[in-house]
CSV table of N, CA, C and O in Angstrom, one decimal:
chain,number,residue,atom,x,y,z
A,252,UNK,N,38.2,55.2,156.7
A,252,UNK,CA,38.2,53.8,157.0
A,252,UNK,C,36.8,53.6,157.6
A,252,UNK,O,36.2,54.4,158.3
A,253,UNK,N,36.5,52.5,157.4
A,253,UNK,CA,35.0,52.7,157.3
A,253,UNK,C,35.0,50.9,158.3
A,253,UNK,O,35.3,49.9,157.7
A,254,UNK,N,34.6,50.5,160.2
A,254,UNK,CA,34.5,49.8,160.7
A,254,UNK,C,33.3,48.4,160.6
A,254,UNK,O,32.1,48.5,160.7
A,255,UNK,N,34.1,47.5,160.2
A,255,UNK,CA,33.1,46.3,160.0
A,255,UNK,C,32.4,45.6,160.9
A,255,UNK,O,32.9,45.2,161.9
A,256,UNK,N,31.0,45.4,160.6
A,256,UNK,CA,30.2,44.4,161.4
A,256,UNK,C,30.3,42.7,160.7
A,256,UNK,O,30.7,42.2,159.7
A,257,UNK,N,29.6,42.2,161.8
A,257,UNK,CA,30.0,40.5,161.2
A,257,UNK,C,29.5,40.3,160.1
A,257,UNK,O,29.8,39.2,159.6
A,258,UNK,N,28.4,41.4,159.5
A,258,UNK,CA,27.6,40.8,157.9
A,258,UNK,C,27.8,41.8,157.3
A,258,UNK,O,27.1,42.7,157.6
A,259,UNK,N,28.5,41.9,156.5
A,259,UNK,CA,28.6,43.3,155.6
A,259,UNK,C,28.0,43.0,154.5
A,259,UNK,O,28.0,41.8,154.1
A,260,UNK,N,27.4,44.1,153.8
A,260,UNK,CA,27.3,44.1,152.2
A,260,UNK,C,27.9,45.3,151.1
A,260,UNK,O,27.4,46.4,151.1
A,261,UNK,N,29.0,44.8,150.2
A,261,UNK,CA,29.1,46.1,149.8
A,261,UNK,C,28.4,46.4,147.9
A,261,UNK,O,28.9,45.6,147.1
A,262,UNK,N,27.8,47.1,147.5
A,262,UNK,CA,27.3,47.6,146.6
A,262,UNK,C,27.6,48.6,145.5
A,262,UNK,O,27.3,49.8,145.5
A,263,UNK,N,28.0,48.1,145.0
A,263,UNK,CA,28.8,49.7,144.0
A,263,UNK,C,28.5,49.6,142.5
A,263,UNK,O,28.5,48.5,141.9
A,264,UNK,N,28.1,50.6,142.0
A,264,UNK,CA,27.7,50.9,140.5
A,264,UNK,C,28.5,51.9,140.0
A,264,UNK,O,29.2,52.5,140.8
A,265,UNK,N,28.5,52.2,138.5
A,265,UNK,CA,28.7,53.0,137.8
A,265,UNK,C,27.9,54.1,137.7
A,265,UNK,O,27.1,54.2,138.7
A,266,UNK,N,27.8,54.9,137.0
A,266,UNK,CA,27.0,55.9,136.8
A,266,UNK,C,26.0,56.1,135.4
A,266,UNK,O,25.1,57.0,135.2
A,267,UNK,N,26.7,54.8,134.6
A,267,UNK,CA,25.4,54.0,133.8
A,267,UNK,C,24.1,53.5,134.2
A,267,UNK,O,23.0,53.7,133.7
A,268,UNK,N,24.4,52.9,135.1
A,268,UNK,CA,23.2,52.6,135.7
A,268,UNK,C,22.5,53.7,136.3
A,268,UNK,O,21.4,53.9,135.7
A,269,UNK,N,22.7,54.4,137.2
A,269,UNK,CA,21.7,55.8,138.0
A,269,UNK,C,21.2,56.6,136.8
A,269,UNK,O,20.1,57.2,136.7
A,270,UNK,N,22.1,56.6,135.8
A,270,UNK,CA,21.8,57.4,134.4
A,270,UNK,C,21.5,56.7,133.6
A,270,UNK,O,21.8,57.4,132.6
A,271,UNK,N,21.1,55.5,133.2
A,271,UNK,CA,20.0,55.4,132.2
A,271,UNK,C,18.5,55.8,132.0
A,271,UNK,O,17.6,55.5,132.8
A,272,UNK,N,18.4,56.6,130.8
A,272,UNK,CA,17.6,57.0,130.7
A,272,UNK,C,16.7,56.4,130.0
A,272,UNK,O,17.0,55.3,129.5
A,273,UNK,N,15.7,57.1,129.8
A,273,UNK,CA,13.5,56.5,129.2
A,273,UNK,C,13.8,57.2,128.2
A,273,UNK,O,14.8,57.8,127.9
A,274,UNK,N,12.7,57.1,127.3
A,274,UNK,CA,12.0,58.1,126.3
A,274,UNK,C,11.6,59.4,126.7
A,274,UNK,O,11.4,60.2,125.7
A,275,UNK,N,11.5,59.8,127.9
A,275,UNK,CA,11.1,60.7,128.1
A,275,UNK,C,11.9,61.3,129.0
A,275,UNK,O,11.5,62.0,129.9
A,276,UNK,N,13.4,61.0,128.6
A,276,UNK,CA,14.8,61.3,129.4
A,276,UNK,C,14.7,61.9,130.8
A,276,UNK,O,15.1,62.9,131.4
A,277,UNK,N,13.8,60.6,131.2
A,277,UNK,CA,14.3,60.4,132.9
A,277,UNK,C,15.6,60.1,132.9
A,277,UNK,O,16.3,60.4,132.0
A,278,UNK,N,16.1,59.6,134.1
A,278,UNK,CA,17.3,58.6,135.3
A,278,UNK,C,16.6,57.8,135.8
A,278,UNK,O,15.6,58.1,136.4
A,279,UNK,N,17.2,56.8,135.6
A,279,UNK,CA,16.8,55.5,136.3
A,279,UNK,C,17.1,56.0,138.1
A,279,UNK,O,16.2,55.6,138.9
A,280,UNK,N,18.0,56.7,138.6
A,280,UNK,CA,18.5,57.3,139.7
A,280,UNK,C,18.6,56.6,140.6
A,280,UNK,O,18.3,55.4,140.5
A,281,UNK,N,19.1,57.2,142.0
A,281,UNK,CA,19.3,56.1,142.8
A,281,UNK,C,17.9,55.9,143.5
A,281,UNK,O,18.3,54.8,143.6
A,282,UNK,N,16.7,55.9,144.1
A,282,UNK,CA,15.6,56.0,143.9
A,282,UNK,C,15.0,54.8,143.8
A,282,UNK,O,14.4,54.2,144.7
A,283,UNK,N,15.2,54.4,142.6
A,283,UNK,CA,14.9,53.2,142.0
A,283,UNK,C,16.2,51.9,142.1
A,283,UNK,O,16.2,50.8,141.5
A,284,UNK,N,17.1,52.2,142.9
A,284,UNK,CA,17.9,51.3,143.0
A,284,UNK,C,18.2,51.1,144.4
A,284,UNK,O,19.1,50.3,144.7
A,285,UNK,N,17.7,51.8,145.3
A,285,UNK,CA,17.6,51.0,146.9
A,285,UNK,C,17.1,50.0,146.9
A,285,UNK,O,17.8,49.0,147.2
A,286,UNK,N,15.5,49.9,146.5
A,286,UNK,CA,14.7,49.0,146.8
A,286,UNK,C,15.4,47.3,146.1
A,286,UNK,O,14.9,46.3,146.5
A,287,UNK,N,15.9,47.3,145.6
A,287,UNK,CA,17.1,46.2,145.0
A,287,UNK,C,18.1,46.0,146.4
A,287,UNK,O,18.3,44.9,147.0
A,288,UNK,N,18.6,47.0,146.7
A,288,UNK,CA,19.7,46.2,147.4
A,288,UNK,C,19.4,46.5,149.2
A,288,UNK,O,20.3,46.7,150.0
A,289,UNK,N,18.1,46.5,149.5
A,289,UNK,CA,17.6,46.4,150.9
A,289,UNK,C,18.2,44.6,151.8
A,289,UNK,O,18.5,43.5,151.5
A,290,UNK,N,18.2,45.1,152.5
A,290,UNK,CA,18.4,44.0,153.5
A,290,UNK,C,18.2,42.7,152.9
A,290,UNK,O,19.1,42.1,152.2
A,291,UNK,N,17.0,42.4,153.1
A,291,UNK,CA,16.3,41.3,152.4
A,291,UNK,C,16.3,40.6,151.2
A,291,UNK,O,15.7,39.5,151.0
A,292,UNK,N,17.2,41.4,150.2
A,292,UNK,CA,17.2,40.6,148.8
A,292,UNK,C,18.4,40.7,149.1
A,292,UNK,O,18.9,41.1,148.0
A,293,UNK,N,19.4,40.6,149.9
A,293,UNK,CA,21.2,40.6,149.4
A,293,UNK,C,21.0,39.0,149.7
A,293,UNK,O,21.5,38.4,148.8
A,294,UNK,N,20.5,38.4,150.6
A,294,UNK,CA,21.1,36.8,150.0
A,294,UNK,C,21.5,35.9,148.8
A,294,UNK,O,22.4,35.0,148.8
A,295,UNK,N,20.6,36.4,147.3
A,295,UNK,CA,20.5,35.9,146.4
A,295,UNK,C,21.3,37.2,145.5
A,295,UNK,O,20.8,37.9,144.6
A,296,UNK,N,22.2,37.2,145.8
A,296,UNK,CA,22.5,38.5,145.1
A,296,UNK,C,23.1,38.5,143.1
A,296,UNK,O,23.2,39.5,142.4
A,297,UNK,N,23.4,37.6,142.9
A,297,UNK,CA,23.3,37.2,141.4
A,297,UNK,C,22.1,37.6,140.8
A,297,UNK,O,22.1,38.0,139.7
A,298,UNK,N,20.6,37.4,141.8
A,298,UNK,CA,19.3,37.4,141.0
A,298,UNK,C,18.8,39.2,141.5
A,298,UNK,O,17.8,39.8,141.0
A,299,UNK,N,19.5,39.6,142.2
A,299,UNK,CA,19.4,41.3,143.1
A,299,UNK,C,19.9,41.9,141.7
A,299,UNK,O,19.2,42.8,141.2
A,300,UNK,N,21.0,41.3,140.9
A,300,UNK,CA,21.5,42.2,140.1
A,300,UNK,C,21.1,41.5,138.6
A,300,UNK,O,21.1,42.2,137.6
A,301,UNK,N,20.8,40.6,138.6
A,301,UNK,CA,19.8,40.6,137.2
A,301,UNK,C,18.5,41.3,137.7
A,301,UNK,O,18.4,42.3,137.0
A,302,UNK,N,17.7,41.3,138.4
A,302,UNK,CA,16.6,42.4,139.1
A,302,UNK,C,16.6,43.8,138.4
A,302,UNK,O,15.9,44.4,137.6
A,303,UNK,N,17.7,44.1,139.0
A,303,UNK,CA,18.4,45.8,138.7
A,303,UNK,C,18.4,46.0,136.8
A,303,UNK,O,18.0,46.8,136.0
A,304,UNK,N,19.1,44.9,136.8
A,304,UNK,CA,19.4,44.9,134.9
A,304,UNK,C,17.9,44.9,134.6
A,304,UNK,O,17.2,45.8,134.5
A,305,UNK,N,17.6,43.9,134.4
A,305,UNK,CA,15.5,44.0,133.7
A,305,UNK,C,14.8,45.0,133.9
A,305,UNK,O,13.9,45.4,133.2
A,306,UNK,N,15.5,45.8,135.3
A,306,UNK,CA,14.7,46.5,135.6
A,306,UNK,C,14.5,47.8,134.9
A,306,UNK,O,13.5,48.5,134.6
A,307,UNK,N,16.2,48.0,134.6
A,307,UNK,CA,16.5,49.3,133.3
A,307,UNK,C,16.1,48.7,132.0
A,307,UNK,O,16.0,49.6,131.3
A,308,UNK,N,15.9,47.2,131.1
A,308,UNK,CA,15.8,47.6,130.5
A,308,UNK,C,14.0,47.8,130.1
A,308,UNK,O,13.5,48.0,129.0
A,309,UNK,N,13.3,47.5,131.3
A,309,UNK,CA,12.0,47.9,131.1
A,309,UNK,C,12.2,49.3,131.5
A,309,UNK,O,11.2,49.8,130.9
A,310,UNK,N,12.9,50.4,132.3
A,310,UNK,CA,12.6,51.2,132.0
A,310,UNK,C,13.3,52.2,130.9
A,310,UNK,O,12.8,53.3,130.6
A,311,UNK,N,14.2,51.8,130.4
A,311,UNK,CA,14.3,52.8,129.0
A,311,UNK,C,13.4,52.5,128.0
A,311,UNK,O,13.2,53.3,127.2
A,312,UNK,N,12.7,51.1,128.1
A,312,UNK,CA,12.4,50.8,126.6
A,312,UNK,C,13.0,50.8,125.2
A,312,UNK,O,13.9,50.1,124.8
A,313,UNK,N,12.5,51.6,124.5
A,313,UNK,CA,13.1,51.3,123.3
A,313,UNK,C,14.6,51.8,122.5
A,313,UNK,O,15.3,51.6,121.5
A,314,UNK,N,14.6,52.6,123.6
A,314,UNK,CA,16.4,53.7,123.8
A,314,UNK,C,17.3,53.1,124.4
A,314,UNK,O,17.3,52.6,125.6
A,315,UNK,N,18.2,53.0,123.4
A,315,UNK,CA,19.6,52.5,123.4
A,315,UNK,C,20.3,53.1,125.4
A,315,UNK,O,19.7,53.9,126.1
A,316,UNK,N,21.2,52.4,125.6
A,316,UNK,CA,21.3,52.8,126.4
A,316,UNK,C,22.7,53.8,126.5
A,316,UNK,O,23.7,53.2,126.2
A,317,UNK,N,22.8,55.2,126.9
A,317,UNK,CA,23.6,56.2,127.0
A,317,UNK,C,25.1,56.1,127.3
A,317,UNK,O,26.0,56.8,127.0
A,318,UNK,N,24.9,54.7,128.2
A,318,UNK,CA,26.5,54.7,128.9
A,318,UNK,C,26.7,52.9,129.3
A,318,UNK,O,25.7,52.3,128.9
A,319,UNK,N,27.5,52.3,129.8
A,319,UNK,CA,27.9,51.2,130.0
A,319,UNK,C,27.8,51.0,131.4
A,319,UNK,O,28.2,51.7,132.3
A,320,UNK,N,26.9,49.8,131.5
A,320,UNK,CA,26.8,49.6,133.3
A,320,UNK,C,27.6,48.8,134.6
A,320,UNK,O,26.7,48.2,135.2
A,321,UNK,N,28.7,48.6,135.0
A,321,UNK,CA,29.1,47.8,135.8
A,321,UNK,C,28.3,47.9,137.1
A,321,UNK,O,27.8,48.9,137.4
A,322,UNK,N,28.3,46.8,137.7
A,322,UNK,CA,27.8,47.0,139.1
A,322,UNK,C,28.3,45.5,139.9
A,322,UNK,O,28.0,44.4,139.5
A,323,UNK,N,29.1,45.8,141.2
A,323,UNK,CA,29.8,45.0,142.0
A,323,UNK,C,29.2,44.7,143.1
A,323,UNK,O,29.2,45.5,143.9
A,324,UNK,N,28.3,42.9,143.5
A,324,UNK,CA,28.0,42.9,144.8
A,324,UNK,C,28.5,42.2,145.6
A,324,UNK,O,28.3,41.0,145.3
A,325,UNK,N,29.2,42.4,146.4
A,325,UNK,CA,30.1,41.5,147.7
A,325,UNK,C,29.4,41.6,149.0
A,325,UNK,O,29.0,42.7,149.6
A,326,UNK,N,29.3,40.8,149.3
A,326,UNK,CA,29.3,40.5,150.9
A,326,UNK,C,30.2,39.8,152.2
A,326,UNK,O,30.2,38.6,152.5
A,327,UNK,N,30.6,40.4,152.6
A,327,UNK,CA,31.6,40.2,153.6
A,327,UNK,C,31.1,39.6,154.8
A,327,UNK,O,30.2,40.1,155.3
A,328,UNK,N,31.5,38.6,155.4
A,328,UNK,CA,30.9,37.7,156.5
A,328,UNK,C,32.3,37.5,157.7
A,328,UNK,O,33.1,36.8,157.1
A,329,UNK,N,32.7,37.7,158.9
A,329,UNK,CA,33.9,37.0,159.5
A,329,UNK,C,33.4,36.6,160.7
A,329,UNK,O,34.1,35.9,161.5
């Protein structure tokens, strides 16, 4: 059980996303997916997660992508 503050954010992905890979069979990893969900960009979070999506598909380029991506952002306020 995990205790709430008055602003939560919660963030959850698949394992499509950390694992899409390049041409040069990188991971997109988690690495590249903090900088998306820091403090500061959760207000707009519809555009946090189109961000994240463009972001993979500039980095695979021209490779299909390996696996299927969900990713869930909520924020919790009381």
């Amino acid at each position: 059980m995990l205790p709430l503050q008055k602003k939560n954010h919660l963030f959850l992905y698949t394992d499509g996303l950390s694992e899409c890979m390049n041409e040069v069979d990188e991971e997109f990893e988690l690495e590249r997916i903090i900088p998306f969900v820091q403090l500061d960009k959760l207000s707009d979070q519809s555009a946090m997660i189109d961000s994240i999506i463009a972001a993979t598909v500039e980095f695979k380029g021209i490779r299909a992508y390996n696996d299927d991506i969900t990713v869930l952002s909520c924020q919790i306020q009381f």
